[in-house]
Short mmCIF file of C-alpha atoms and ligand atoms in Angstrom, two decimals:
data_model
loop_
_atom_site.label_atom_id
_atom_site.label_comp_id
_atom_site.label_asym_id
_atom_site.label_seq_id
_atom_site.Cartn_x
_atom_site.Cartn_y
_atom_site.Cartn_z
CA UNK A 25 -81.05 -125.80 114.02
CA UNK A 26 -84.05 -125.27 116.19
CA UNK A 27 -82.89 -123.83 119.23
CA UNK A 28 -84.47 -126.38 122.40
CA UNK A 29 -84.07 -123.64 125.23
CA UNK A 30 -84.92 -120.03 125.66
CA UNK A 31 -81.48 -118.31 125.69
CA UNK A 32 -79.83 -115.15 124.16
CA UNK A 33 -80.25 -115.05 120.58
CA UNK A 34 -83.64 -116.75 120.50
CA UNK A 35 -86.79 -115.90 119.16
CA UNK A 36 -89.52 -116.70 121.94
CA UNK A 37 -92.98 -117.12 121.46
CA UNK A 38 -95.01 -117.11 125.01
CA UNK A 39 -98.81 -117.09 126.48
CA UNK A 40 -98.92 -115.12 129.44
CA UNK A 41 -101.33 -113.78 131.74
CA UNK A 42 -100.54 -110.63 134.18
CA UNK A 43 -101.63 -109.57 137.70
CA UNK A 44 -101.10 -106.94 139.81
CA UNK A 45 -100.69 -107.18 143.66
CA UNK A 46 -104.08 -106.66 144.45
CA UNK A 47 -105.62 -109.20 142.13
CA UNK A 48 -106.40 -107.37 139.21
CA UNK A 49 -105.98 -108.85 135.65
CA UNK A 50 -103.78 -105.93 133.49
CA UNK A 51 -103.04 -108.25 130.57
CA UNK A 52 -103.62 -111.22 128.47
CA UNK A 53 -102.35 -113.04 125.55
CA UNK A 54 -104.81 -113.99 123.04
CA UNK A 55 -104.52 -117.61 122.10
CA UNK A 56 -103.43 -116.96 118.27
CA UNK A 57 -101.99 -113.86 119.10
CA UNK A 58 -98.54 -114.95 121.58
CA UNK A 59 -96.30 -112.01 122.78
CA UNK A 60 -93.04 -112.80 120.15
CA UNK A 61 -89.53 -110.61 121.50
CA UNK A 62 -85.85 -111.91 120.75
CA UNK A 63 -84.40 -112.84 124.43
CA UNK A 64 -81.62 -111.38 125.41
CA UNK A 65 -81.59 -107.87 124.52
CA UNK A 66 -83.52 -106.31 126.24
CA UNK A 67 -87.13 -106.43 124.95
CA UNK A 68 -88.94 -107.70 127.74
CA UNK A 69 -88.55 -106.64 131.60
CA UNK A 70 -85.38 -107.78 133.63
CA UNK A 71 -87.05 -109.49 135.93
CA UNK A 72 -89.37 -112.13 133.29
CA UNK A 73 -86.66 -112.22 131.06
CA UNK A 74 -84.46 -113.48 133.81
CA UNK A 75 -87.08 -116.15 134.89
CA UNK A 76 -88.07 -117.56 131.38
CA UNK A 77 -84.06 -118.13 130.72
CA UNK A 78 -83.64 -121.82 129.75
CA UNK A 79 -87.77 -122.95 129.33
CA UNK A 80 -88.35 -125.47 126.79
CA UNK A 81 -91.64 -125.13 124.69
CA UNK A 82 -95.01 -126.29 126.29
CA UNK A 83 -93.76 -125.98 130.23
CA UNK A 84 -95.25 -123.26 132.35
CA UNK A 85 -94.37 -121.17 135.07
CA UNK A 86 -95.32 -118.96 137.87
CA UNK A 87 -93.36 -115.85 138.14
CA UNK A 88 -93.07 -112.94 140.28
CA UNK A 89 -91.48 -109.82 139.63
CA UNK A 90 -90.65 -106.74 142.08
CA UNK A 91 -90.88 -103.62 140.84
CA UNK A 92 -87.34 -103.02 140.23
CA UNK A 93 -86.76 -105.36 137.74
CA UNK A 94 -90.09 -104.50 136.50
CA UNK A 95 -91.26 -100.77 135.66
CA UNK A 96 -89.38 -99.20 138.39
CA UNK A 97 -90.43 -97.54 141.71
CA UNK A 98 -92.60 -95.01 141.42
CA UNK A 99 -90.94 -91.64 141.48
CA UNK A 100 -93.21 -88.89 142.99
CA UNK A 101 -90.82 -86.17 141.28
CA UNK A 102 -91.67 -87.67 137.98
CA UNK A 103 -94.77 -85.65 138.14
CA UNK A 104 -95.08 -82.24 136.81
CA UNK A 105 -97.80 -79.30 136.20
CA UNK A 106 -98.08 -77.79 132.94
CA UNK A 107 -100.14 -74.68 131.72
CA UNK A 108 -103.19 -75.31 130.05
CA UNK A 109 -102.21 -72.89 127.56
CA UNK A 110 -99.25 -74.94 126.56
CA UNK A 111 -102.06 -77.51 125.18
CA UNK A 112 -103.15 -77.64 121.22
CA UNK A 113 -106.18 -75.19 121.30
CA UNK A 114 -108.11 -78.39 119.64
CA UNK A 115 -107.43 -80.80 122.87
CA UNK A 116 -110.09 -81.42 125.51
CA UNK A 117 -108.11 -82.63 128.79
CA UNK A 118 -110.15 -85.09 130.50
CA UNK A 119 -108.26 -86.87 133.72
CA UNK A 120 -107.28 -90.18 132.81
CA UNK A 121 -106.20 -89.42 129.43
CA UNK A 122 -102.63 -90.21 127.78
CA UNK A 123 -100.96 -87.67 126.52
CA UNK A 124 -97.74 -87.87 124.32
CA UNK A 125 -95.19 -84.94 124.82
CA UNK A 126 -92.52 -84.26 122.95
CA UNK A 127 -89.28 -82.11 124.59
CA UNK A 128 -87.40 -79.59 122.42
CA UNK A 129 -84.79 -83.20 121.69
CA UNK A 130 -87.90 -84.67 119.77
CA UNK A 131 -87.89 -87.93 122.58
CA UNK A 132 -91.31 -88.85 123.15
CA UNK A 133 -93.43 -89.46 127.17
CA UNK A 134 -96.09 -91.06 127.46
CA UNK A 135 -97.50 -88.92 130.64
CA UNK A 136 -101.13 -89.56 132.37
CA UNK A 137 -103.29 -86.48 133.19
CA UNK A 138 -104.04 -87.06 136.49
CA UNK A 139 -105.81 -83.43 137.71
CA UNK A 140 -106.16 -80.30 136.32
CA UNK A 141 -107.67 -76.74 136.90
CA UNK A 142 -108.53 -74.05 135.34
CA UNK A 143 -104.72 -72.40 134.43
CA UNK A 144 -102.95 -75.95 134.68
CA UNK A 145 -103.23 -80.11 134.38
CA UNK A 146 -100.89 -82.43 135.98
CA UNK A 147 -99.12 -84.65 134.05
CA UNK A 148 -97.65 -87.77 135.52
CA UNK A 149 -94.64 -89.32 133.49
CA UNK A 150 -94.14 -92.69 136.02
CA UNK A 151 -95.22 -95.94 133.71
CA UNK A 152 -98.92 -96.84 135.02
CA UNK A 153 -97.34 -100.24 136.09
CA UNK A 154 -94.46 -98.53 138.00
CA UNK A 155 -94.04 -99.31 141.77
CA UNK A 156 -96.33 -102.71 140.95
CA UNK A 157 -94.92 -106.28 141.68
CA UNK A 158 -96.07 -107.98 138.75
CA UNK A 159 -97.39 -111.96 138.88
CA UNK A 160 -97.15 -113.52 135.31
CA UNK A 161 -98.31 -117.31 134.56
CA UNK A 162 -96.24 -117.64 131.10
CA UNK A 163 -96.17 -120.88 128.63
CA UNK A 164 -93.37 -120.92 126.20
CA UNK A 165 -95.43 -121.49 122.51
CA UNK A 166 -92.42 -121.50 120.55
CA UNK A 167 -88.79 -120.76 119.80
CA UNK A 168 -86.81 -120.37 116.76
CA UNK A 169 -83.52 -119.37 115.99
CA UNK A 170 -83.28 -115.14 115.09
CA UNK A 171 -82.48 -114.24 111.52
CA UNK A 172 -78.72 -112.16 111.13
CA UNK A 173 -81.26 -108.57 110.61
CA UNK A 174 -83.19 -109.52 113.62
CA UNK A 175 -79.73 -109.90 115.35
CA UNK A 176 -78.50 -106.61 113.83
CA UNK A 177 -81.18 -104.95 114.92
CA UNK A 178 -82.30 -106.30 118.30
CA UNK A 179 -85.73 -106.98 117.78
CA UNK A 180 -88.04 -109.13 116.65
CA UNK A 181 -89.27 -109.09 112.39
CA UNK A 182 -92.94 -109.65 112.22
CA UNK A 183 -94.73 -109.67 108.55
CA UNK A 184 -95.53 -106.39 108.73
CA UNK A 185 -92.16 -104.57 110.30
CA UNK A 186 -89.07 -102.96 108.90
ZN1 ZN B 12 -85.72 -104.03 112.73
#
């Protein structure tokens, strides 16, 4: 059965446009290309998943989330100086950049260079949208019922994924 309502368990299609406080446009849907996430575990920020919680397909909403149930505060100790002679011989560190570092566990950061000198860079490992309340204008696009591996594994099975 077609599930009629965006609950746990669901497969959610959406369109959805993102701004940040100060106006600016950070993110788009394309119109054949719809953000797709199973709702209800955790594949989507706290705060939208929260909002888009019993939507039927076709109605729109406003919705706007604070940065705790969004990326997070931003955490000026999350920021940290690094050699440049800790950096692959072959990399040119421009600020700006994305770098992905891997600790001695093998987890991977995402990190922004945001200065350097000549010994060291700075490296700042806050997500680029954290301490940002967040305005979304979502419409739901579809919804189907999750498949028992999509279940299993928490996320969403594409044509092209595991
Ligand atoms: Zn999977």
């Amino acid at each position: 059965m077609m599930p009629e309502t965006v609950r746990k368990d669901v497969v959610v299609s959406l369109q959805y446009k993102l701004w940040l406080d100060d106006g600016e446009l950070v993110e788009e849907t394309l119109a054949d290309e719809p953000l797709v996430y199973l709702h209800g575990h955790d594949n989507i920020i706290p705060g939208l998943e929260r909002a888009l919680e019993g939507m039927r397909v076709g109605e729109s909403k406003k919705v706007v989330v604070e940065p705790e149930d969004a990326y997070g505060e931003y955490d000026p100790e999350d920021v940290e100086k690094v050699s440049r002679a800790a950096l692959p011989p072959e990399l040119k560190p421009t600020v700006g950049m994305v770098l992905t570092i891997v600790d001695d566990r093998g987890n991977m950061y995402d990190a922004v260079l945001t200065d350097m000198d000549e010994e060291t860079i700075t490296l700042d490992f806050n997500h680029p949208m954290a301490g940002e309340r967040l305005t979304f204008e979502v419409t739901i696009t579809g919804l189907r019922a999750a498949s028992a591996e999509e279940l299993e594994h928490g996320h969403v099975h594409g044509p092209h994924s595991h």
